[in-house]
Short mmCIF file of C-alpha atoms (C1' of nucleotides) in Angstrom, two decimals:
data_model
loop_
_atom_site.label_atom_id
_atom_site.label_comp_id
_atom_site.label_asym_id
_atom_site.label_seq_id
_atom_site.Cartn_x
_atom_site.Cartn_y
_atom_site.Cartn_z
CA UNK A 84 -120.36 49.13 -120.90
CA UNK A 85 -122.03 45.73 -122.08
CA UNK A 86 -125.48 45.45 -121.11
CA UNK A 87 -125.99 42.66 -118.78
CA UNK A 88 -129.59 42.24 -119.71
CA UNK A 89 -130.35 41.38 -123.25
CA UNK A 90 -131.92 43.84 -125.24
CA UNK A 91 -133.05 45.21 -128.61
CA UNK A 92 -130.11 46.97 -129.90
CA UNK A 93 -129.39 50.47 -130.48
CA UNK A 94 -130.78 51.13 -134.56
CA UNK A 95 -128.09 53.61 -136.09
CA UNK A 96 -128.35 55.39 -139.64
CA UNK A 97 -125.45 56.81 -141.37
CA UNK A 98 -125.01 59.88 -143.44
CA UNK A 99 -122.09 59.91 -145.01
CA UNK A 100 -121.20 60.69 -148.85
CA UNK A 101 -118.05 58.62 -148.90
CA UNK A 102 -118.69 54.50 -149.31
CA UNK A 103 -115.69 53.30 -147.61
CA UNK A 104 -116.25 55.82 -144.12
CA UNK A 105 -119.80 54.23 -144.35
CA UNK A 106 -118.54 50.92 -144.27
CA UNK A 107 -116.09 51.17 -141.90
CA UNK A 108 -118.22 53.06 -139.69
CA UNK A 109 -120.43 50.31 -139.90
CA UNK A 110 -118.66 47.42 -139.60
CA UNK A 111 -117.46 48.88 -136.15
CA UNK A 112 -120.77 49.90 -134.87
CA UNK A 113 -121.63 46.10 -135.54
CA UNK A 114 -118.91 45.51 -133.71
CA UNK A 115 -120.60 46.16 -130.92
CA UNK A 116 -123.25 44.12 -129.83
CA UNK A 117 -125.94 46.33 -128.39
CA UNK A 118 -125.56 48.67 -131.64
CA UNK A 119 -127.00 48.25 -135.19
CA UNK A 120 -126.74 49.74 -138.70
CA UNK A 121 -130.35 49.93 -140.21
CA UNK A 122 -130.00 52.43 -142.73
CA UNK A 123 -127.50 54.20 -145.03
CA UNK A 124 -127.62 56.88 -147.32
CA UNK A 125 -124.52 59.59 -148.89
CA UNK A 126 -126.92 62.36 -150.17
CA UNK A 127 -128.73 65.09 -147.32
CA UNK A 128 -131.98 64.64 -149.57
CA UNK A 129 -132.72 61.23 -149.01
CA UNK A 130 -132.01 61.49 -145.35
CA UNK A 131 -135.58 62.52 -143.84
CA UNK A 132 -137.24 60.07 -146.37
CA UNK A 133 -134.69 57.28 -145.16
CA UNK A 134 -135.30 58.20 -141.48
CA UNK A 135 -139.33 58.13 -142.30
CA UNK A 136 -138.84 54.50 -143.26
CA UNK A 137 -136.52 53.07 -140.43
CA UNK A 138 -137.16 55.18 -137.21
CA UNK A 139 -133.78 54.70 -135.99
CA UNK A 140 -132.75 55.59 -132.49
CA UNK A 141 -129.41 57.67 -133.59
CA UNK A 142 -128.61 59.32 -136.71
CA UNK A 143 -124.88 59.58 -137.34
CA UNK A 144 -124.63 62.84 -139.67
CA UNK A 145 -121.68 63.87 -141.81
CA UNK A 146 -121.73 67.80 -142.76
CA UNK A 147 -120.18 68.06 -146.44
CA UNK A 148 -122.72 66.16 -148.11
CA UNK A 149 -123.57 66.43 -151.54
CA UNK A 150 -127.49 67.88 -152.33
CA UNK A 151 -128.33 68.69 -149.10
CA UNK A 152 -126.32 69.72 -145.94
CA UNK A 153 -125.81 67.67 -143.02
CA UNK A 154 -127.61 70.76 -141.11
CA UNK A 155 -130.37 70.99 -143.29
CA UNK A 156 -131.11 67.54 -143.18
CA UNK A 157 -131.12 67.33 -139.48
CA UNK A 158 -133.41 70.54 -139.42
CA UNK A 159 -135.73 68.76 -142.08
CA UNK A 160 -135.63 65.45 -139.65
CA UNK A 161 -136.29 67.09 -136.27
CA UNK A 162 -139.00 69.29 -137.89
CA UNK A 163 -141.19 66.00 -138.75
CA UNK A 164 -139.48 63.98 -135.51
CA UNK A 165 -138.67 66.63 -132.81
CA UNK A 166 -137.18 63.63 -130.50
CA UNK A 167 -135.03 62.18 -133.49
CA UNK A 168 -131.62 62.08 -131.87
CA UNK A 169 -128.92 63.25 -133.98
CA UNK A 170 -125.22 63.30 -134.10
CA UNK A 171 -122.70 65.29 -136.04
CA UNK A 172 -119.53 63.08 -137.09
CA UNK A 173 -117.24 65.31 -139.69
CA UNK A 174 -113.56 66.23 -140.17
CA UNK A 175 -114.60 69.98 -140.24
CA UNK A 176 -114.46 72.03 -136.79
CA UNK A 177 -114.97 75.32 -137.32
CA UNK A 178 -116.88 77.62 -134.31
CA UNK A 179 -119.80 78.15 -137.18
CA UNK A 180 -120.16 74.31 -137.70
CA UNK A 181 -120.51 73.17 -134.03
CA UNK A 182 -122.32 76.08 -133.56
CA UNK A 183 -124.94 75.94 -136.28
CA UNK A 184 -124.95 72.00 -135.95
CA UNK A 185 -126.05 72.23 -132.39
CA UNK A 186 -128.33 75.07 -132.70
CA UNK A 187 -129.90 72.77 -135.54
CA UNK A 188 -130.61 70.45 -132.88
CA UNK A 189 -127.86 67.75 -132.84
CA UNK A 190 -127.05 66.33 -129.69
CA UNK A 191 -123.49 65.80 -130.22
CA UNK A 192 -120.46 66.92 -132.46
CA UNK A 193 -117.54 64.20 -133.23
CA UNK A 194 -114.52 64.53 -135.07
CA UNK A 195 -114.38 61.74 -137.42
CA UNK A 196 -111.06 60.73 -135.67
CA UNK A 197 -112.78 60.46 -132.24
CA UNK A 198 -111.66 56.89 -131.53
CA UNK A 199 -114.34 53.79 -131.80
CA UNK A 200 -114.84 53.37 -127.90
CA UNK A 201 -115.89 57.30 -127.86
CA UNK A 202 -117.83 56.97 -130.53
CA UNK A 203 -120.22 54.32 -129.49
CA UNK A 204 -120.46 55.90 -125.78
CA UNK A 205 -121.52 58.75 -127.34
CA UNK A 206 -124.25 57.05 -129.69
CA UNK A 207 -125.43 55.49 -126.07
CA UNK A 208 -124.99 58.27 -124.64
CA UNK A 209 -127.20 60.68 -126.90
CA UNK A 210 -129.68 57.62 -127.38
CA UNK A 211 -130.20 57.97 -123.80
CA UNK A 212 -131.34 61.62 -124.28
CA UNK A 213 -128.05 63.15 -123.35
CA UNK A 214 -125.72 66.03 -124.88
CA UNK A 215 -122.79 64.49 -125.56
CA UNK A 216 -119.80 67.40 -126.26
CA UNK A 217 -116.22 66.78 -125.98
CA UNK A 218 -114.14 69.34 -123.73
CA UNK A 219 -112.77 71.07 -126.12
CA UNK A 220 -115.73 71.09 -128.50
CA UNK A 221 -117.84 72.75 -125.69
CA UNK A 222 -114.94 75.50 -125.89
CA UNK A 223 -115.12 76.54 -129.19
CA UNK A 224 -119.16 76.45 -128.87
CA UNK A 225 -118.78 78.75 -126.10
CA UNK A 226 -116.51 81.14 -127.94
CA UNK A 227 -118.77 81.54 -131.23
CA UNK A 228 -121.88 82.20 -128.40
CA UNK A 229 -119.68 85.47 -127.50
CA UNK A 230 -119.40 86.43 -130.60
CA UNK A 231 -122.09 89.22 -131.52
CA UNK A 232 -124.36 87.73 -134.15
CA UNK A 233 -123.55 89.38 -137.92
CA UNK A 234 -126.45 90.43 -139.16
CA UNK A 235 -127.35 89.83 -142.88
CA UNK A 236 -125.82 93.02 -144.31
CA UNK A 237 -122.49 92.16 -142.66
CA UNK A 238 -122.91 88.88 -144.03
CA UNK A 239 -123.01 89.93 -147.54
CA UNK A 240 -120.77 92.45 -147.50
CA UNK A 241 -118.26 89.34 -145.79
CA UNK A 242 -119.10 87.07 -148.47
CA UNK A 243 -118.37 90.25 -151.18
CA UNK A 244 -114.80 91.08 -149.28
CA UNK A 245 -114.11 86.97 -149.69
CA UNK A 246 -114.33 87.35 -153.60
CA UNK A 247 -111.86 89.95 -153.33
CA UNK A 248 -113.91 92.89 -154.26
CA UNK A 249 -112.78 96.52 -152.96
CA UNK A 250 -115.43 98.62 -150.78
CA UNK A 251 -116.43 100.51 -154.22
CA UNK A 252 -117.42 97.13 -155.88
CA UNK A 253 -119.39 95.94 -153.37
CA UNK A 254 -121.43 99.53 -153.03
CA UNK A 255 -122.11 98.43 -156.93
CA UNK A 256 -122.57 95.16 -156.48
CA UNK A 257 -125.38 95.44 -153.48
CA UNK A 258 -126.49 98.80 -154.68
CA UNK A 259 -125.21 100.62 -151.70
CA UNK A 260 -122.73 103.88 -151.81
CA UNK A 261 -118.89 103.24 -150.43
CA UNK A 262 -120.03 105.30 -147.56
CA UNK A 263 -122.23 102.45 -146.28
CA UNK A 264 -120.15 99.65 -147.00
CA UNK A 265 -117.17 101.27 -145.23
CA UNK A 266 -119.91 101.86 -142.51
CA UNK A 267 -120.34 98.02 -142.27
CA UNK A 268 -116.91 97.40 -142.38
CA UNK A 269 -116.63 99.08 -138.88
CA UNK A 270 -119.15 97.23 -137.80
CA UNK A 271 -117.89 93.94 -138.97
CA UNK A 272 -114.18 95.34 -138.10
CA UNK A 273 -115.47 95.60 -134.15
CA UNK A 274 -117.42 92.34 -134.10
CA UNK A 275 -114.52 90.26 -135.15
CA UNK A 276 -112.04 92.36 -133.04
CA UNK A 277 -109.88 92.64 -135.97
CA UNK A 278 -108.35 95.71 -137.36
CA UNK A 279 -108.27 95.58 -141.11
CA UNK A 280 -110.06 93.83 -144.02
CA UNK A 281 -107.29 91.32 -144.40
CA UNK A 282 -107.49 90.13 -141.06
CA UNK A 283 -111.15 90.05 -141.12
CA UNK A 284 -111.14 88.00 -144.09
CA UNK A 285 -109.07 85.40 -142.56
CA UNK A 286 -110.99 85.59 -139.13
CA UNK A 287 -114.26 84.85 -141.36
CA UNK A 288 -112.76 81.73 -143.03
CA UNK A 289 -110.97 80.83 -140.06
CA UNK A 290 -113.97 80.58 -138.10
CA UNK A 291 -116.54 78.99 -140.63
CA UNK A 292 -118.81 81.97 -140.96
CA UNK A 293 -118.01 81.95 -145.04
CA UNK A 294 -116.83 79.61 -147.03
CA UNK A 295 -114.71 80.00 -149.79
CA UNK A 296 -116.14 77.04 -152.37
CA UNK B 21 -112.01 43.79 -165.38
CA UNK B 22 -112.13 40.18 -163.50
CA UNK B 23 -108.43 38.71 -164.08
CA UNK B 24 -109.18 35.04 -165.79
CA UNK B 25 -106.11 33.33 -164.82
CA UNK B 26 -105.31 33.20 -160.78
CA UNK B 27 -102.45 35.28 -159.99
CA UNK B 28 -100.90 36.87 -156.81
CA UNK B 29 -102.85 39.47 -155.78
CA UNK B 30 -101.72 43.09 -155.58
CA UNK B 31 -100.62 44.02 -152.18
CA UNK B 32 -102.17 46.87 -150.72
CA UNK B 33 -100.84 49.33 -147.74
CA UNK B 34 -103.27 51.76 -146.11
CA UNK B 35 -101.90 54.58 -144.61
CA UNK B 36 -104.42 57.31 -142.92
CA UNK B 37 -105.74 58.16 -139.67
CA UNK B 38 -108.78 57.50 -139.64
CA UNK B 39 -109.50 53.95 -138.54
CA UNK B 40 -113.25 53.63 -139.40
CA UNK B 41 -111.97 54.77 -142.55
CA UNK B 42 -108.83 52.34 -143.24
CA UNK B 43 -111.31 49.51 -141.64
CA UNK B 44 -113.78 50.37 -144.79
CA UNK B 45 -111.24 50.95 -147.20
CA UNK B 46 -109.96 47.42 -146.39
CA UNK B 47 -113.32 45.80 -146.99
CA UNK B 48 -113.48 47.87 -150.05
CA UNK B 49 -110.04 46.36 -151.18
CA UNK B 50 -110.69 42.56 -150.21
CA UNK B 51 -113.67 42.23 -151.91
CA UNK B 52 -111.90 42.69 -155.10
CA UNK B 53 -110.23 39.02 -155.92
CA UNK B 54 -107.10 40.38 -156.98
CA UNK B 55 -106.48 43.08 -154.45
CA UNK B 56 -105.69 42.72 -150.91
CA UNK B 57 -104.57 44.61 -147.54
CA UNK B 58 -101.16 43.55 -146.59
CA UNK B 59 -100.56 46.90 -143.73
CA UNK B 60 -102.18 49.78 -142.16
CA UNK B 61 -101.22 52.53 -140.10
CA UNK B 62 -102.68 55.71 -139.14
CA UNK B 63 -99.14 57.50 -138.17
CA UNK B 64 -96.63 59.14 -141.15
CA UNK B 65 -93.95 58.32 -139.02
CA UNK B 66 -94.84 54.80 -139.18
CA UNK B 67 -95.28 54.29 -143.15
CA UNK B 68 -91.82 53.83 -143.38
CA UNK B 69 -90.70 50.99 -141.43
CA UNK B 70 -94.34 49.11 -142.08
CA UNK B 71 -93.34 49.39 -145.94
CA UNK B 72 -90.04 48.18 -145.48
CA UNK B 73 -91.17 45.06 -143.52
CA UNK B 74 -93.94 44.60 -145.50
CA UNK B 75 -92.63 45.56 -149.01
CA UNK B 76 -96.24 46.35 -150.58
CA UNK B 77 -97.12 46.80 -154.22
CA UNK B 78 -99.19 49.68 -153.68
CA UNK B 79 -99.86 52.41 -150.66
CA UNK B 80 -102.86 54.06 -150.01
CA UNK B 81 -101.86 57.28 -148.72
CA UNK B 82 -104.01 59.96 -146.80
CA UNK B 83 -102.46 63.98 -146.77
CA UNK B 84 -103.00 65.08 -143.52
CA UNK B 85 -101.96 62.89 -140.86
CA UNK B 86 -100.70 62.85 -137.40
CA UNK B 87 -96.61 63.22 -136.85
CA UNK B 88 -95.68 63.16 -140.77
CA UNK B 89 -97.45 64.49 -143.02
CA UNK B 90 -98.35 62.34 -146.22
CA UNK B 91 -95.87 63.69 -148.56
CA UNK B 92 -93.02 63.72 -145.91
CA UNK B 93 -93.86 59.92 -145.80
CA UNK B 94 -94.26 59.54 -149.55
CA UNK B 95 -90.52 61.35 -150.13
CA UNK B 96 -89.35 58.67 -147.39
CA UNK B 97 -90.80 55.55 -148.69
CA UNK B 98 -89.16 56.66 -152.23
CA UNK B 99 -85.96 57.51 -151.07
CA UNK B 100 -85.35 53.93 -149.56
CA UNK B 101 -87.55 51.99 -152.19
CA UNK B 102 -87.58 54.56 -155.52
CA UNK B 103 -89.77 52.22 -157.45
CA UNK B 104 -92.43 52.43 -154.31
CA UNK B 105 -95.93 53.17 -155.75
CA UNK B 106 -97.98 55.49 -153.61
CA UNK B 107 -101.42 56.61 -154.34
CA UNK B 108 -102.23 59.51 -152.47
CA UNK B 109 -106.05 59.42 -151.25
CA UNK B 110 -107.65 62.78 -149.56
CA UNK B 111 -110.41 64.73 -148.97
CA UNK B 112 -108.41 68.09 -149.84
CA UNK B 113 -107.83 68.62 -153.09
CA UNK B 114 -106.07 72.42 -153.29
CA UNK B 115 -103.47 72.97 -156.50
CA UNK B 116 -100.66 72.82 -154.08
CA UNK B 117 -101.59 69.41 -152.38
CA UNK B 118 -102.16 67.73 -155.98
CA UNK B 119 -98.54 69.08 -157.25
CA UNK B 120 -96.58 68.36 -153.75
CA UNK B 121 -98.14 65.08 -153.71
CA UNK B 122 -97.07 63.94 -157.44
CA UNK B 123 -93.77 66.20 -156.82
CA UNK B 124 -93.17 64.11 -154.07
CA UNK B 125 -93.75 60.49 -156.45
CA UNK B 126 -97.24 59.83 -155.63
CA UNK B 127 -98.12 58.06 -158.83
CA UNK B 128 -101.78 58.48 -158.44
CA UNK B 129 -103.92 61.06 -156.66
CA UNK B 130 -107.59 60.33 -155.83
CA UNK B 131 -110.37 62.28 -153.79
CA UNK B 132 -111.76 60.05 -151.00
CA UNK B 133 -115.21 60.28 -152.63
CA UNK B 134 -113.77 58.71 -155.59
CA UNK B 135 -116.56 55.46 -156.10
CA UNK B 136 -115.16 52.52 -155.46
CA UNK B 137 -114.55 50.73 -159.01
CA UNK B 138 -112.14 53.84 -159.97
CA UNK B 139 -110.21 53.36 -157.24
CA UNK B 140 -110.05 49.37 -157.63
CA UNK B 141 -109.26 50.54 -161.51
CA UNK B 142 -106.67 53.17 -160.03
CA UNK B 143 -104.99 50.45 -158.07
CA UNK B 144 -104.56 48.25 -160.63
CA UNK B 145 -103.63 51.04 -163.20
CA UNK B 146 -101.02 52.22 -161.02
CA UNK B 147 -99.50 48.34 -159.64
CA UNK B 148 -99.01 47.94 -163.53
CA UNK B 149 -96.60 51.54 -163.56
CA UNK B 150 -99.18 53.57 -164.97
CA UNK B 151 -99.78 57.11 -163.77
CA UNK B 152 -103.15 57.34 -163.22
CA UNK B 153 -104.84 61.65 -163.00
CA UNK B 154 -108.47 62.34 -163.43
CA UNK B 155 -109.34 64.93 -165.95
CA UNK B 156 -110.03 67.28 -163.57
CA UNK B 157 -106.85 67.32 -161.32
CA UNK B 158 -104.82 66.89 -164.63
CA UNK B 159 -106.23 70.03 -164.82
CA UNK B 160 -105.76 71.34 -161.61
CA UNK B 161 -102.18 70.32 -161.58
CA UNK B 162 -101.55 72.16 -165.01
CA UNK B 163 -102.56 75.31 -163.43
CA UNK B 164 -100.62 74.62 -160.74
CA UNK B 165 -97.59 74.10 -162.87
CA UNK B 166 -98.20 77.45 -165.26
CA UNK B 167 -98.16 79.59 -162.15
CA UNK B 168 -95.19 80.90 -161.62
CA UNK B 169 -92.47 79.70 -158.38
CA UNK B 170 -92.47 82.12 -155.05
CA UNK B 171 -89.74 82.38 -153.63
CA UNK B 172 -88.56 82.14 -149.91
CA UNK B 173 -89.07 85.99 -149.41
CA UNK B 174 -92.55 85.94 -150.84
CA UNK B 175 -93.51 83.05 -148.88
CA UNK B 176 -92.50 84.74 -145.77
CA UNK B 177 -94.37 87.75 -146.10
CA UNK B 178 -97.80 85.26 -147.54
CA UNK B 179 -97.30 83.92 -144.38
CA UNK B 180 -96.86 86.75 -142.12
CA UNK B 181 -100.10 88.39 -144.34
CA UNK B 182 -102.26 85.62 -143.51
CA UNK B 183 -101.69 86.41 -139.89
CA UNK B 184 -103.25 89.71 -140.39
CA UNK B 185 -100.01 91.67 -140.16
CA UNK B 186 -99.87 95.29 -141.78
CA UNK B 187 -96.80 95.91 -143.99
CA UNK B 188 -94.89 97.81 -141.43
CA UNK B 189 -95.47 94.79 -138.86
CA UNK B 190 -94.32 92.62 -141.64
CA UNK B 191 -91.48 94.32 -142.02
CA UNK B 192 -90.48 94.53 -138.13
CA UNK B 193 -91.07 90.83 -138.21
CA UNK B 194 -88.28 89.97 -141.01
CA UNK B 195 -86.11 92.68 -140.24
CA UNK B 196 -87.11 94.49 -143.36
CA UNK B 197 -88.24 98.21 -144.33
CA UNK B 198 -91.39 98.66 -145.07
CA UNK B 199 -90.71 99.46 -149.00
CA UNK B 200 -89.05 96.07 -149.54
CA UNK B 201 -92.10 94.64 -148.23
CA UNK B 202 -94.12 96.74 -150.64
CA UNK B 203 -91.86 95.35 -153.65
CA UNK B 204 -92.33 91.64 -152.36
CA UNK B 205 -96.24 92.18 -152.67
CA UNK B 206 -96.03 93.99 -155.73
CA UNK B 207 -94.02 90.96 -157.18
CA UNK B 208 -96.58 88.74 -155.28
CA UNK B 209 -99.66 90.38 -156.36
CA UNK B 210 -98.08 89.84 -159.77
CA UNK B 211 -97.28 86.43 -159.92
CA UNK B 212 -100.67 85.46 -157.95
CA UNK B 213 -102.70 87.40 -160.63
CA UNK B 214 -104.65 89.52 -158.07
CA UNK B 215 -105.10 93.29 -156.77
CA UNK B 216 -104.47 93.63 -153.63
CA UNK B 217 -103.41 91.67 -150.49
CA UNK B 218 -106.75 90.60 -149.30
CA UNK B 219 -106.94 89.09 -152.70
CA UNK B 220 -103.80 87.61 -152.20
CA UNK B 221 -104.42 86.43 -148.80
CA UNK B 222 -107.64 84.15 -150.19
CA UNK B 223 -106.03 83.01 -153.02
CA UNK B 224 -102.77 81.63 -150.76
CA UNK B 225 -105.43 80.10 -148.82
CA UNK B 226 -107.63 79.14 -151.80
CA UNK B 227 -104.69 77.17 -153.59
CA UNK B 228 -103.04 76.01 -150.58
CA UNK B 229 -99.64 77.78 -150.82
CA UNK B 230 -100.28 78.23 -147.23
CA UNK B 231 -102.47 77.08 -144.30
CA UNK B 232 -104.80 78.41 -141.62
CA UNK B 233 -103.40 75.69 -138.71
"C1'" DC C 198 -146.18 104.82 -128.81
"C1'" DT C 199 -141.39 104.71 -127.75
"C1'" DG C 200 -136.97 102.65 -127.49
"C1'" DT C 201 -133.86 99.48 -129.84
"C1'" DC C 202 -131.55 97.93 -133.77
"C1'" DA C 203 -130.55 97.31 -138.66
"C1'" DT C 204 -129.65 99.97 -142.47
"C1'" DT C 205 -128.45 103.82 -144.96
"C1'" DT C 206 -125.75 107.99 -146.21
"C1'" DA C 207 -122.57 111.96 -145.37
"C1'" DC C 208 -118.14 114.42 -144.28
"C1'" DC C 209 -113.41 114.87 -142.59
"C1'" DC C 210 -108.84 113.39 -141.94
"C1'" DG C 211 -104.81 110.79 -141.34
"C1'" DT C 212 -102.76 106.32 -142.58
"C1'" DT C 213 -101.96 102.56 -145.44
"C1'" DC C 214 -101.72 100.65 -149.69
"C1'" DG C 215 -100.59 99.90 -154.67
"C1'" DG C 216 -98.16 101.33 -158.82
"C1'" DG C 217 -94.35 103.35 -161.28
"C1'" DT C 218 -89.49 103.92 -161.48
"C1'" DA C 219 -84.76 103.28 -160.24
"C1'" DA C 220 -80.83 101.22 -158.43
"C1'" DA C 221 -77.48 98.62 -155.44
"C1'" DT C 222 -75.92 94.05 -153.73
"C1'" DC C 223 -75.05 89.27 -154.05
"C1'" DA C 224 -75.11 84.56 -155.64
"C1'" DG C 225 -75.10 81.25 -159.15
"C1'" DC C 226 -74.57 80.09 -163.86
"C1'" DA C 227 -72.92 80.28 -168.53
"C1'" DT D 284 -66.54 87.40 -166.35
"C1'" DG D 285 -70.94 89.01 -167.75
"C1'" DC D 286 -75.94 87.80 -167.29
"C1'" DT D 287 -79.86 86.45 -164.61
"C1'" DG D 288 -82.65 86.48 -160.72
"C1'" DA D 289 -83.41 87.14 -155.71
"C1'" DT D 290 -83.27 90.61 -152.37
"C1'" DT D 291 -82.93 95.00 -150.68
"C1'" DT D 292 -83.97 100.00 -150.30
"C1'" DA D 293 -85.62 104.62 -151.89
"C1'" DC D 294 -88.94 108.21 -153.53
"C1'" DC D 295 -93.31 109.95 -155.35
"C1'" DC D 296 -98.16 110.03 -155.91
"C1'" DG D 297 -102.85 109.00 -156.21
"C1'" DA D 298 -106.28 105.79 -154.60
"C1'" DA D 299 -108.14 103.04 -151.04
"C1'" DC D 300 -108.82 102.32 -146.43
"C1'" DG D 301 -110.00 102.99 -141.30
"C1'" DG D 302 -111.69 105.88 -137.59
"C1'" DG D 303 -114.58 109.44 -135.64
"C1'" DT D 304 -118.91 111.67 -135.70
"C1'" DA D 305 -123.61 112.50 -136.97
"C1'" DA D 306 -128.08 111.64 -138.51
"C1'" DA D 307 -132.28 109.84 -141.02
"C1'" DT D 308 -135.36 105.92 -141.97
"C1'" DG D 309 -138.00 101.82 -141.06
"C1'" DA D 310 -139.19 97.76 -138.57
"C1'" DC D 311 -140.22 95.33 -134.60
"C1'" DA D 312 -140.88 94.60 -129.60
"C1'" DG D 313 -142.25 96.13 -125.24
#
DNA sequence: CTGTCATTTACCCGTTCGGGTAAATCAGCA
DNA sequence: TGCTGATTTACCCGAACGGGTAAATGACAG
């Protein structure tokens, strides 16, 4: 994959909260010569004002970040630089994260395992205005699309179930009578395909659509 | 914290998974005079027989890894070399990883995001026999340690609970009646301080008693 | 303006769950 | 051997849940 031709390298930015991943990640995207680290940063907020100063060619994005999300901050990038080309790198894989990372507008989703030569073929790859997803990445992106959206009553009443509450204490807690809740419930029962609130639960953390921090 | 006269420095193992990681972890480590990276591997089944041919003062150990898990490898490192001194390193940080790792010997456990100089500190703190807990999973770990033990049967049915089974299915599944399933929850829903099973079900998952994988 | 969809509430009914109580068996420990 | 704790099962009862059905409102798109 070595360019025969000499020229300007590839100018990477890294998002990443933890020191020693930034480092490292570095270090090996030095490694190769038609790739370059120009910027660094560990917290989502500085991200667009980082990107503002470099223009790199390739953002690599982490998704727990502290301050502001890794999907928020690629949101906040591509709304001031709709070409900026971003990818995803994080240990987390649920459907919601590919899904919401892509939809976002990153052009591809590692796994912070994927190993060095996949890494920078993808960082070529992407700065070369591809979409870079890995087999079985593109699966689990597929399944979440055929999922039936939740829509933002489900979602609460979700988040409610997580914290344990029973369908009387969410009626209180979202003003709503047990009637409707248990209404939503079916709803939310048929759109997960699962049969009970237990299962749904699990489904819901399972799949990234709540999170339980 | 600089030592003043020259002495060996303290050997340093790396075991996790992640190579980008264990390359900047290793840069972290050797730019601190006294410290320095002796072995790395990113396999549990490996830690072993690197620490027995390299006999390190310290190992850097990461939870969740390919083949062995990190505890598996810490309780086989200390059964051959009982004086070993592991410090485990993760991202995950659930009661039940903090009190299996120190169960297990780890003398030390640290977040990944832990900055740099604590860790250097933690190194040095731990070479020297100390056992070296933040405040916080001090804390965690107490908690851990005033909740009361499940037992076998309990864990079976958390387990077949988190899979969305009803109590009749659970019982089918471990050849039990449906009441003595009932009694096992009852007991459960005791001793994990909640109300029902969904409760139960996040807090398993909460506290890592058991997994989603 | 009309159809679609989210949202809300209502009622009925059978099933499941959770709590209380009781008791038998078995293993290990004092 | 007698006590403790894990495990098992049983019965009762009220509360919570899940499914079916129906319908009203409001918003938004075609």
């Amino acid at each position: 994959m070595k360019k025969l031709k000499k020229t300007n390298p590839i100018r990477v930015m890294l998002v990443d909260d933890h020191p020693a991943y930034r480092k490292g990640m570095a270090a090996l995207i030095e490694s190769e010569t038609d790739l370059t680290v120009v910027a660094e940063t560990g917290d989502g907020r500085d991200a667009l004002q980082v990107y503002r100063a470099k223009k790199p060619d390739v953002v690599l994005m982490d998704l727990r970040l502290p301050g502001l999300g890794g999907v928020e901050a690629t949101l906040a990038i591509r709304k001031e630089f709709p070409d900026a080309r971003v990818i995803v790198l994080t240990t987390f894989d649920t459907d919601e994260d590919i899904f919401r990372a892509i939809q976002s507008g990153a052009k591809s989703y590692l796994l912070k395992d994927t190993p060095d030569d996949e890494l920078a073929t993808a960082i070529r790859g992407v700065h070369a205005g591809k979409q870079i997803l890995s087999e079985k990445l593109s699966r689990r992106l597929a399944e979440r699309q055929q999922r039936p959206e939740l829509t933002q009553r489900e979602m609460d009443v979700l988040q409610m179930l997580i914290k344990g509450r029973s369908n009387r204490e969410i009626g209180t807690a979202l003003f709503l009578c047990e009637d409707t809740v248990k209404a939503h419930f079916k709803t939310l029962f048929a759109k997960l395909k699962v049969q009970d609130r237990t299962e749904a639960a699990i489904s819901a953390i399972r799949h990234g659509i709540v999170h339980l921090d």
